PDB file of C-alpha atoms in Angstrom:
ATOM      1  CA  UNK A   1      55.613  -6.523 -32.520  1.00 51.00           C
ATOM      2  CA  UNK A   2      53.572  -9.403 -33.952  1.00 51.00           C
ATOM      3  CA  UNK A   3      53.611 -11.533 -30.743  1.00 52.00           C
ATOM      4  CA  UNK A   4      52.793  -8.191 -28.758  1.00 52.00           C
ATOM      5  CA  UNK A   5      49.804  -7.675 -30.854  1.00 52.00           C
ATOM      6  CA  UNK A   6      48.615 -11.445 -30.949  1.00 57.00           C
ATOM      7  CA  UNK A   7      49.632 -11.195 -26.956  1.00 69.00           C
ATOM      8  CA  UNK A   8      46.798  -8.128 -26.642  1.00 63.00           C
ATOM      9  CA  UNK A   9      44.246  -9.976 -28.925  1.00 68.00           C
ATOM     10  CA  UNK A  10      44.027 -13.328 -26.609  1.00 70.00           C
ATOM     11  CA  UNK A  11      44.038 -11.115 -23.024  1.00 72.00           C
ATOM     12  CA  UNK A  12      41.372  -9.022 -25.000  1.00 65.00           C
ATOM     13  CA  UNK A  13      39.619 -12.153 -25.856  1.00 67.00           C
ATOM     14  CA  UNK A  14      39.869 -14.043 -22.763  1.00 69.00           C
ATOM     15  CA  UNK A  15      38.164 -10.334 -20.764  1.00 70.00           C
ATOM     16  CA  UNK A  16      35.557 -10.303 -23.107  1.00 77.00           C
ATOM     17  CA  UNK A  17      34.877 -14.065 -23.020  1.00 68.00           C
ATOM     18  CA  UNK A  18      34.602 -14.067 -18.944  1.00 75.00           C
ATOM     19  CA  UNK A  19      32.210 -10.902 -18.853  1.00 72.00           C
ATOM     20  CA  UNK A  20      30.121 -12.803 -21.352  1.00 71.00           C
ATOM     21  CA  UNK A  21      29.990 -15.816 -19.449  1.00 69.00           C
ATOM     22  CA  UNK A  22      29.542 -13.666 -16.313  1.00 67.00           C
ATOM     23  CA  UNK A  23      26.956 -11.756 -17.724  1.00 65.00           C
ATOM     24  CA  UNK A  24      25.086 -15.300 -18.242  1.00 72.00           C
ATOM     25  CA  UNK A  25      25.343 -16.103 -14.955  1.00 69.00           C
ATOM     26  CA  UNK A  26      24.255 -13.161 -13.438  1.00 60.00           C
ATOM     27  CA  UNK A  27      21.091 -12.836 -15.961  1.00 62.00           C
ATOM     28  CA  UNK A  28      20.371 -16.550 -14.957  1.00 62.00           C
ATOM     29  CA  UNK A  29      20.169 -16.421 -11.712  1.00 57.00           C
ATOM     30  CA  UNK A  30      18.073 -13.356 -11.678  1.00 55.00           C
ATOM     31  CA  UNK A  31      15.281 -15.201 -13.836  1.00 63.00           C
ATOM     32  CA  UNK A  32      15.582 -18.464 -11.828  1.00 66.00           C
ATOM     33  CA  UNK A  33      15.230 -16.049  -8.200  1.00 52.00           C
ATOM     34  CA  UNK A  34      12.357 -14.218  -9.719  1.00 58.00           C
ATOM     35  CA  UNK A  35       9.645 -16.379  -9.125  1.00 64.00           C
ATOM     36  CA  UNK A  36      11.126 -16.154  -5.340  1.00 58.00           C
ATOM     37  CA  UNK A  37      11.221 -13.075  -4.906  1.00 64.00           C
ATOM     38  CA  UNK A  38       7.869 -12.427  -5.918  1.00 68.00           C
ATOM     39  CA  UNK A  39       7.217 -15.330  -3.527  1.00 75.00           C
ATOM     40  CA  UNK A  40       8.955 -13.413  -0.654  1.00 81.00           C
ATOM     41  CA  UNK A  41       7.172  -9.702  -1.646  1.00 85.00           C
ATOM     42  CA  UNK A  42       3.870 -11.525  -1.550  1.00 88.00           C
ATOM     43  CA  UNK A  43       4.116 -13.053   1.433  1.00 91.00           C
ATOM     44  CA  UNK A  44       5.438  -9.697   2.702  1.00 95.00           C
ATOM     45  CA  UNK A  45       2.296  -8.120   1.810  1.00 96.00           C
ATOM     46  CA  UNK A  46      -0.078 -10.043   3.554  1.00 96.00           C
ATOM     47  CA  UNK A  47       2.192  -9.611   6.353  1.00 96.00           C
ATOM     48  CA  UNK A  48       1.575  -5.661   6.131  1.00 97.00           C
ATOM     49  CA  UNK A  49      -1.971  -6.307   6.152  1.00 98.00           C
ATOM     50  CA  UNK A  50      -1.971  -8.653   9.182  1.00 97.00           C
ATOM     51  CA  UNK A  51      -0.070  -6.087  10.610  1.00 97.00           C
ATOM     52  CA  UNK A  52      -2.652  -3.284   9.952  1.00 97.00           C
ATOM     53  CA  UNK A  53      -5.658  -5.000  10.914  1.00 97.00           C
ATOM     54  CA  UNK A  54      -4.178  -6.011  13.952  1.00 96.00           C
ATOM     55  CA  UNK A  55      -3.750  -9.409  13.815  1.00 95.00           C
ATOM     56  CA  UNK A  56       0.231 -10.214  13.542  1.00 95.00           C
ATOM     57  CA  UNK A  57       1.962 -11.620  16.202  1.00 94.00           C
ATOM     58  CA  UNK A  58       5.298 -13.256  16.448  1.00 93.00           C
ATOM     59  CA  UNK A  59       3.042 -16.561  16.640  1.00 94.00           C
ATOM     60  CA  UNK A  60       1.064 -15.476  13.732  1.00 95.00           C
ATOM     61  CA  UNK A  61       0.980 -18.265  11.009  1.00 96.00           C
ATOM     62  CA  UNK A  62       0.717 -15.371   7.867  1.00 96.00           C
ATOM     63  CA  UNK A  63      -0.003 -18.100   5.248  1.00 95.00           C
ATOM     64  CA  UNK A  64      -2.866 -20.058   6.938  1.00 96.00           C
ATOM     65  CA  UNK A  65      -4.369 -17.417   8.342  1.00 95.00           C
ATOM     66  CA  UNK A  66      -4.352 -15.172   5.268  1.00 95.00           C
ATOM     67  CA  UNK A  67      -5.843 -18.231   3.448  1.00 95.00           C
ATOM     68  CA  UNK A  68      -8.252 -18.576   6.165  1.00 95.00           C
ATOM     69  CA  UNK A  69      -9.645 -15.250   6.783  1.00 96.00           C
ATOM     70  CA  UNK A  70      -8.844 -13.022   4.008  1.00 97.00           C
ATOM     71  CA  UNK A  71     -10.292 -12.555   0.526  1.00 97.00           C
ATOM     72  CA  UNK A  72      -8.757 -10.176  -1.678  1.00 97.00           C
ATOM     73  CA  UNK A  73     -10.964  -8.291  -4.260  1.00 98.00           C
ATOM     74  CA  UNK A  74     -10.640  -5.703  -6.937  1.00 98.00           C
ATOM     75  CA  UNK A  75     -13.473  -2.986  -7.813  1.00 98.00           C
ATOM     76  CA  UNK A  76     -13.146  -0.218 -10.065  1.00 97.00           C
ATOM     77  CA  UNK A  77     -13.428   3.070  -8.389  1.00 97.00           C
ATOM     78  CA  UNK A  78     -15.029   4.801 -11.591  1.00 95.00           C
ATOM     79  CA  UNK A  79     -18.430   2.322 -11.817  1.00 96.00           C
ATOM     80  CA  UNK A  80     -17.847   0.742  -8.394  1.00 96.00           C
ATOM     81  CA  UNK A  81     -18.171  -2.890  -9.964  1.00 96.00           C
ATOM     82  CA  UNK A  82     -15.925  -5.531  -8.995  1.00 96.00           C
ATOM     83  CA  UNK A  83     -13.538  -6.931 -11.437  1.00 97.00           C
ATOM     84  CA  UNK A  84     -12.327 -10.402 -11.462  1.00 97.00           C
ATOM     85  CA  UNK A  85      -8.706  -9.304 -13.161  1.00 97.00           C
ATOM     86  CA  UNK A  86      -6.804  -6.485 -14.536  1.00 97.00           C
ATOM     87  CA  UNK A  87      -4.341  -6.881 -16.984  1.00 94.00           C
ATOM     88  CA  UNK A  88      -4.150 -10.779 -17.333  1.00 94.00           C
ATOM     89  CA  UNK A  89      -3.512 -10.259 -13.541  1.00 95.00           C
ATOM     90  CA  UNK A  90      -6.173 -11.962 -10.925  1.00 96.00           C
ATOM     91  CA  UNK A  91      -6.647  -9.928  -7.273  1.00 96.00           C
ATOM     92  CA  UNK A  92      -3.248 -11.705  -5.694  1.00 94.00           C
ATOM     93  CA  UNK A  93      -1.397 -10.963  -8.981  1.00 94.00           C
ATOM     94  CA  UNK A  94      -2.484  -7.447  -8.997  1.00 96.00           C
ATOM     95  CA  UNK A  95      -0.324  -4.535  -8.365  1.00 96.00           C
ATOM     96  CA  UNK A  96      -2.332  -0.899  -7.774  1.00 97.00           C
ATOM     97  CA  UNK A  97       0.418   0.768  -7.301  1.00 96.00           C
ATOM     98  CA  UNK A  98       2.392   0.032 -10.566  1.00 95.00           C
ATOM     99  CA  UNK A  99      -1.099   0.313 -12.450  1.00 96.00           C
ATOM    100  CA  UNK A 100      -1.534   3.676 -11.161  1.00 96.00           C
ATOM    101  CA  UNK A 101       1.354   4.948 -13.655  1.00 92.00           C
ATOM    102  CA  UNK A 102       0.118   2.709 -16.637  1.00 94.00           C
ATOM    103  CA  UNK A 103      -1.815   4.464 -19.725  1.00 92.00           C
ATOM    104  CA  UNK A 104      -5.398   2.757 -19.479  1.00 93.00           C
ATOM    105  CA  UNK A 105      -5.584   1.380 -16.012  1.00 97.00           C
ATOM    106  CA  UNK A 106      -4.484   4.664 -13.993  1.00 97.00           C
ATOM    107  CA  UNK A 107      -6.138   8.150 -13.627  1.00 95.00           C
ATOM    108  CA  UNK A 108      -4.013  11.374 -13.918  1.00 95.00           C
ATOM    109  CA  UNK A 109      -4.869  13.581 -11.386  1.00 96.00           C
ATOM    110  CA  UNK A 110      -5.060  17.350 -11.433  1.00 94.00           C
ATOM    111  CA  UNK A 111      -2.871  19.249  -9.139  1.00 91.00           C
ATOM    112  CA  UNK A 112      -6.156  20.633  -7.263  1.00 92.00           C
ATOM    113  CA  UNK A 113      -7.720  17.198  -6.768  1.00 92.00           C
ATOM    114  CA  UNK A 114      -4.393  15.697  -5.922  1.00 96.00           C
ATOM    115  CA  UNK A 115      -3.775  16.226  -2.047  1.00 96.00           C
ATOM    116  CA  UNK A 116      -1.617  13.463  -1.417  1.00 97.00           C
ATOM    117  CA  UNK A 117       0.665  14.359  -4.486  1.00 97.00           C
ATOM    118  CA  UNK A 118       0.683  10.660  -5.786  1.00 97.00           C
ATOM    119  CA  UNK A 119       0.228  12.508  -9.735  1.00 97.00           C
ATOM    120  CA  UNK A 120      -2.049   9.163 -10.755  1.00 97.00           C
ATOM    121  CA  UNK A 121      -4.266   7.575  -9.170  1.00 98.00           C
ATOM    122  CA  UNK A 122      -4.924   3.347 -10.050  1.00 98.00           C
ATOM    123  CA  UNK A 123      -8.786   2.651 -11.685  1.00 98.00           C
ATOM    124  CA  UNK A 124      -9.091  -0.450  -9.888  1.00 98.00           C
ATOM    125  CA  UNK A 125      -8.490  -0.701  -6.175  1.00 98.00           C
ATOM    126  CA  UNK A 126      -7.226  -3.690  -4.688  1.00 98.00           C
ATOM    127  CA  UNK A 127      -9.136  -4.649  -1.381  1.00 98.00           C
ATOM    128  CA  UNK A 128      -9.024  -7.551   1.800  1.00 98.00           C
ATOM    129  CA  UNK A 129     -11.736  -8.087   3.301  1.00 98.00           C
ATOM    130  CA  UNK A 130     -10.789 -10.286   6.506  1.00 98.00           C
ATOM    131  CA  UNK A 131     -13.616 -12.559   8.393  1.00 96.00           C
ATOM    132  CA  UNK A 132     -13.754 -13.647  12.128  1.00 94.00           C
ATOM    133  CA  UNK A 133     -13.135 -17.299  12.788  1.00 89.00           C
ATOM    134  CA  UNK A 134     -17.568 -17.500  12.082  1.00 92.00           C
ATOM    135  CA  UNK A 135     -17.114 -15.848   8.393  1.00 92.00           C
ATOM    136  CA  UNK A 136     -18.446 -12.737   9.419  1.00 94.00           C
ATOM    137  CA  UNK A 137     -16.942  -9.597   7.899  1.00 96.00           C
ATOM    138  CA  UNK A 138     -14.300  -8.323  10.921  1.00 97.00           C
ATOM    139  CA  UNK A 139     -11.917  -5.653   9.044  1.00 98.00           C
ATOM    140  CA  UNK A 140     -11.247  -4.268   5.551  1.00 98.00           C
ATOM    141  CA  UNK A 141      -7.740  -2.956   4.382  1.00 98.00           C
ATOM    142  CA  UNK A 142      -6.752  -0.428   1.562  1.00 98.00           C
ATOM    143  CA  UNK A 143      -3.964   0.838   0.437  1.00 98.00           C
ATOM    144  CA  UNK A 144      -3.402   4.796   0.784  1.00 98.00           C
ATOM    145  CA  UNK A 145      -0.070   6.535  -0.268  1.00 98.00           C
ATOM    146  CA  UNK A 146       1.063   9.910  -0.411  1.00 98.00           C
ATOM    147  CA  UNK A 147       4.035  12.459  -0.275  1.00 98.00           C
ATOM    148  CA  UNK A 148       5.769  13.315   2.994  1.00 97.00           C
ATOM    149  CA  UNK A 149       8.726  15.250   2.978  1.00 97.00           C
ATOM    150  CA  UNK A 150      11.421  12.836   1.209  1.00 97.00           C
ATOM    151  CA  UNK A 151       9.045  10.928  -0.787  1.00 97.00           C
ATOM    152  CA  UNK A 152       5.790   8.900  -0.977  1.00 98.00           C
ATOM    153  CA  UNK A 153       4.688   6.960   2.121  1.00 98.00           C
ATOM    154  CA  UNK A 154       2.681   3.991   1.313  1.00 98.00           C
ATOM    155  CA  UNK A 155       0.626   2.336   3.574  1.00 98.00           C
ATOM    156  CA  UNK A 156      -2.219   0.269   4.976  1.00 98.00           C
ATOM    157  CA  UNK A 157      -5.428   1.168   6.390  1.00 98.00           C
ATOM    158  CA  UNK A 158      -7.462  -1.251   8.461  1.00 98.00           C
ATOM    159  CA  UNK A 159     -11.254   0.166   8.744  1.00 98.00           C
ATOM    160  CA  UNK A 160     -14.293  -1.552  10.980  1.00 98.00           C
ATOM    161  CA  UNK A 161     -17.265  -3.121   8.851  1.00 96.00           C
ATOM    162  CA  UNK A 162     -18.996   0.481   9.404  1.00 97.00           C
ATOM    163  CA  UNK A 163     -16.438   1.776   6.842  1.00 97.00           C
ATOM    164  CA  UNK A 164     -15.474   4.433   9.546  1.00 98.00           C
ATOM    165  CA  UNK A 165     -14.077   3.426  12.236  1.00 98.00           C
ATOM    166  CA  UNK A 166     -10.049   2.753  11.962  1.00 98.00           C
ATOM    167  CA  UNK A 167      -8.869  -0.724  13.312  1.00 98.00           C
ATOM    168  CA  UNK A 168      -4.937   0.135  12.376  1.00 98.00           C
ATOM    169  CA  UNK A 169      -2.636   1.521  10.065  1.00 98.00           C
ATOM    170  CA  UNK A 170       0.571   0.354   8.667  1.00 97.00           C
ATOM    171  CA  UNK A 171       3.168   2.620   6.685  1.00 98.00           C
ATOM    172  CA  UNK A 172       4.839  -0.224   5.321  1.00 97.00           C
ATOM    173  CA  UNK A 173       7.638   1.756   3.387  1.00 97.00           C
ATOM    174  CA  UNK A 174       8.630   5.617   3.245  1.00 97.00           C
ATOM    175  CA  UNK A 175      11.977   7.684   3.190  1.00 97.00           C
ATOM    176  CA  UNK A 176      11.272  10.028   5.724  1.00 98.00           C
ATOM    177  CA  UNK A 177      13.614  11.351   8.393  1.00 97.00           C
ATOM    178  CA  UNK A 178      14.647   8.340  11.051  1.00 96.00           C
ATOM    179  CA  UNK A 179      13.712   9.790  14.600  1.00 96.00           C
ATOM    180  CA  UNK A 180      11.371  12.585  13.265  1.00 96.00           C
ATOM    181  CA  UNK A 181       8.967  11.548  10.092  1.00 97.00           C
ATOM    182  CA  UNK A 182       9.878   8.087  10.428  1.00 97.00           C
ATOM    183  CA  UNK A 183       7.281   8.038  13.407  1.00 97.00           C
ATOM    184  CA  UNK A 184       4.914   7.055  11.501  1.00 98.00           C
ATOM    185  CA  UNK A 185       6.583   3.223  11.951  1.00 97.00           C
ATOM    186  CA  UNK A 186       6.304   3.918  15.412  1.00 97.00           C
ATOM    187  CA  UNK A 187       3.994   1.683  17.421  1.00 96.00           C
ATOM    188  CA  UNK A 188       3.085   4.147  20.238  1.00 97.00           C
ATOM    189  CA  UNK A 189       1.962   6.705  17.083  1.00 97.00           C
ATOM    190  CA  UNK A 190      -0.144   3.778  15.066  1.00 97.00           C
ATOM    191  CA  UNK A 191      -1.729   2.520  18.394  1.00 97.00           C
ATOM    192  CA  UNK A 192      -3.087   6.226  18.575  1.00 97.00           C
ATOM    193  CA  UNK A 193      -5.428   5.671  15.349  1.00 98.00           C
ATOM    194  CA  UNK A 194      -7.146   2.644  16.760  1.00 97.00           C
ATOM    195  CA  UNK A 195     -10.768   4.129  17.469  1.00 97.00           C
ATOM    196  CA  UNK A 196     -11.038   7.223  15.205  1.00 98.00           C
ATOM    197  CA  UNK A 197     -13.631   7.874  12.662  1.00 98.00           C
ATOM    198  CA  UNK A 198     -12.585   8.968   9.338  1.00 98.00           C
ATOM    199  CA  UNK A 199     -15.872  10.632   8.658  1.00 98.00           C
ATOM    200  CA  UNK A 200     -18.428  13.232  10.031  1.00 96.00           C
ATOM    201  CA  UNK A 201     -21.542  13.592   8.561  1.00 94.00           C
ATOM    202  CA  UNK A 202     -19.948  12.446   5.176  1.00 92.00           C
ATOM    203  CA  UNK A 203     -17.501  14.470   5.098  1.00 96.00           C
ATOM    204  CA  UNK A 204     -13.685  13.339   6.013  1.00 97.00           C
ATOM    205  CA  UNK A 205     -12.727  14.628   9.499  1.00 97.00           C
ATOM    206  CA  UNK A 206      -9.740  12.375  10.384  1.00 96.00           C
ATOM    207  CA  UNK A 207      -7.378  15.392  11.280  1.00 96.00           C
ATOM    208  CA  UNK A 208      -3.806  15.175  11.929  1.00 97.00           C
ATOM    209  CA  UNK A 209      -2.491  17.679  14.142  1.00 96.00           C
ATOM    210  CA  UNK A 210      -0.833  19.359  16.869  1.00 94.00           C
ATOM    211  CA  UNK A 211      -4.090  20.876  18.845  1.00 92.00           C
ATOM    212  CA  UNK A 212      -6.167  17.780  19.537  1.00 95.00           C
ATOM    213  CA  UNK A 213      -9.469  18.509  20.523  1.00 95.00           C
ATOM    214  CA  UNK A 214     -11.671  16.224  19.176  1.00 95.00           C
ATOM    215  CA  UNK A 215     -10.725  13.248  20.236  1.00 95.00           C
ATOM    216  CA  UNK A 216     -13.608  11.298  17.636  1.00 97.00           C
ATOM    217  CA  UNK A 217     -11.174  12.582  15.134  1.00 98.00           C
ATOM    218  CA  UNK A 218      -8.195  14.202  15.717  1.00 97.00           C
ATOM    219  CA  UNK A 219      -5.169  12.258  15.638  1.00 98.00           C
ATOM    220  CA  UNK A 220      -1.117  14.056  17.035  1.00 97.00           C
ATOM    221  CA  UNK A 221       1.174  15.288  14.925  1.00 97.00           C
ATOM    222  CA  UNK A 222       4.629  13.803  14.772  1.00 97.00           C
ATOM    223  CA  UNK A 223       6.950  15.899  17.205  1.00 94.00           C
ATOM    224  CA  UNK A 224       9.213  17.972  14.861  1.00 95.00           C
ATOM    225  CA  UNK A 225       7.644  16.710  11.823  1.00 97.00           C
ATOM    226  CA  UNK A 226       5.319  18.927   9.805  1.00 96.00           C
ATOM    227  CA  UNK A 227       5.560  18.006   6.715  1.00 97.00           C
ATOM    228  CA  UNK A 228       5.512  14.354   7.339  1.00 98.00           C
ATOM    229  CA  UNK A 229       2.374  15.180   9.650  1.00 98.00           C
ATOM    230  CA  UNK A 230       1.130  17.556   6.924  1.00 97.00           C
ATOM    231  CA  UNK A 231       1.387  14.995   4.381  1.00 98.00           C
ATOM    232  CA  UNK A 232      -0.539  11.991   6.346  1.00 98.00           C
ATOM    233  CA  UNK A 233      -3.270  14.282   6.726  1.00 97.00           C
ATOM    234  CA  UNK A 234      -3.532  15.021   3.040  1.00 97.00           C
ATOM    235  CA  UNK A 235      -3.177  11.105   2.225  1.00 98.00           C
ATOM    236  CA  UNK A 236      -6.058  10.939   4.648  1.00 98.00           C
ATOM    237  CA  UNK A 237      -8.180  13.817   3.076  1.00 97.00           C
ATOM    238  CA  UNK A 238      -7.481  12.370  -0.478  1.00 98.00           C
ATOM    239  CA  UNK A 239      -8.025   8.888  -0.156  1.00 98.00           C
ATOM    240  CA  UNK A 240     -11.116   8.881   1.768  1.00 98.00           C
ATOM    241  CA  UNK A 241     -12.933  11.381  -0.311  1.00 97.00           C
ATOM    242  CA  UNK A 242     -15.589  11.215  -3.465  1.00 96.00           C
ATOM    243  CA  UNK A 243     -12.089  11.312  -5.748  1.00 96.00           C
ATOM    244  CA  UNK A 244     -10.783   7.889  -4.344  1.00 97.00           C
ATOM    245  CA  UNK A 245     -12.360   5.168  -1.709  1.00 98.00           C
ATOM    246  CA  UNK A 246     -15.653   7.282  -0.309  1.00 97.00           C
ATOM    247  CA  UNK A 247     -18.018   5.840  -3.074  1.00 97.00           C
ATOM    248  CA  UNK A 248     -16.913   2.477  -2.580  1.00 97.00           C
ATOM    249  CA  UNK A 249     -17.028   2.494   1.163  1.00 97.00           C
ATOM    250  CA  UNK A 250     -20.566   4.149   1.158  1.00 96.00           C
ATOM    251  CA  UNK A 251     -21.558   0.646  -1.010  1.00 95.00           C
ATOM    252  CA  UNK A 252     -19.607  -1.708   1.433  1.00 95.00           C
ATOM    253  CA  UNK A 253     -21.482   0.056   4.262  1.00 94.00           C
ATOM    254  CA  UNK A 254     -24.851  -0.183   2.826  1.00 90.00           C
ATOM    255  CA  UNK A 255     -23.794  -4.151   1.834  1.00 87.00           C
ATOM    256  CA  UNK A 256     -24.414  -3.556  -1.771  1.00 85.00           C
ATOM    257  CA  UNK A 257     -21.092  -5.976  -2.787  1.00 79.00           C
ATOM    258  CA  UNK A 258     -22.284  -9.042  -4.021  1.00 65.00           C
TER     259      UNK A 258
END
């Protein structure tokens, strides 16, 4: 009975011993990938916003050009000032979306301000501003998000220096419904947003839906996809308005930014 028992003790050691040591290993490596990863989502980033505005191609050097042409600034949506960090984190650091959800750098929303049904909204707004090859101001990409039918859609939109005019847009990661809501990936759909105006006499007029008559503004629903449609059109309504980016677009327009 003794050697039975002192049998069970070592194999109980010995598991316990290799989980510990694989438990090490595992914890290890994930801290020594992290900085690569980050490395990888970053770079995958200003690949989205390439995308959006238009100017990725197969060819497309996404490092030099983003270093080139793009500047990446944060402004608070509340006093419309620009920030220089948020958090200990500079404007490549800096994650809206996560801040959104944080107690003192995100705004809860009330259910009858919050179209896009993203609950919070982030104070400070991460924004590129991308240049022509002579410096002069060529495109400007946000962020916009909101729920479809699975889940929340985020995205990319590319706007012309008159803050009105949409270059692109880029729905960079969703859960909708491949074939059906998952569309909005598709480059045919996209390519039909190049050219309208988000605005009409102030107001936001980009319209998503299945009777398009105004062809300033109205942009086609998704075939058998409503509430995917439904819900692009309310990330549109609530992004662009007075309770997120309108303020801050009316002072790029007017080239109030420092």
């Amino acid at each position: 009975m003794a050697k039975k028992n002192e049998s069970l003790g070592k194999t109980l050691f010995v598991v316990i011993a290799l989980c510990l040591v694989c438990a090490i290993i595992v914890a290890g490596s994930a801290v020594g990938l992290k900085p690569l990863q980050q490395k990888n989502a970053a770079l995958d980033m200003q690949r989205n916003v390439l995308d959006a505005a238009g100017l990725l191609t197969p060819e497309t050097d996404v490092i030099a050009v983003f270093e080139e042409r793009v500047e990446t600034r944060l402004f608070n949506l509340n006093t419309l000032e620009e920030v220089d960090s948020v958090d200990g984190k500079n404007p490549t650091e800096y994650d809206p979306i996560a801040s959104a959800k944080k107690a003192g750098l995100g705004t809860k929303l009330e259910k009858s301000n919050d179209l896009a049904g993203i609950g919070s909204r982030e104070d400070v707004a991460k924004v590129y501003f991308i240049n022509d090859k002579q410096g002069e101001l060529e495109t400007v990409v946000v962020y916009i998000r909101g729920y479809g039918l699975w889940g929340t859609m985020y995205g990319l939109m590319a706007v012309a220096p008159d803050m009105n005019t949409i270059k692109g847009i880029n729905f960079y990661e969703h859960s909708e419904t491949p074939g059906l809501g998952g569309e909005i990936q598709n480059p045919n759909w996209t390519a039909s947003w190049q050219g309208k105006e988000i605005y009409d006499n102030g107001s936001v007029a980009i319209d998503v839906t299945k009777n398009v008559t105004d062809k300033a503004h109205d942009v086609d629903a998704l075939s058998g996809a409503t509430l995917t449609s439904n819900g692009v059109e309310n990330t549109m309504q609530f992004w662009f308005s007075d309770k997120a980016y309108g303020p801050l677009f009316d002072k790029i327009r007017k080239g109030e930014l420092n």
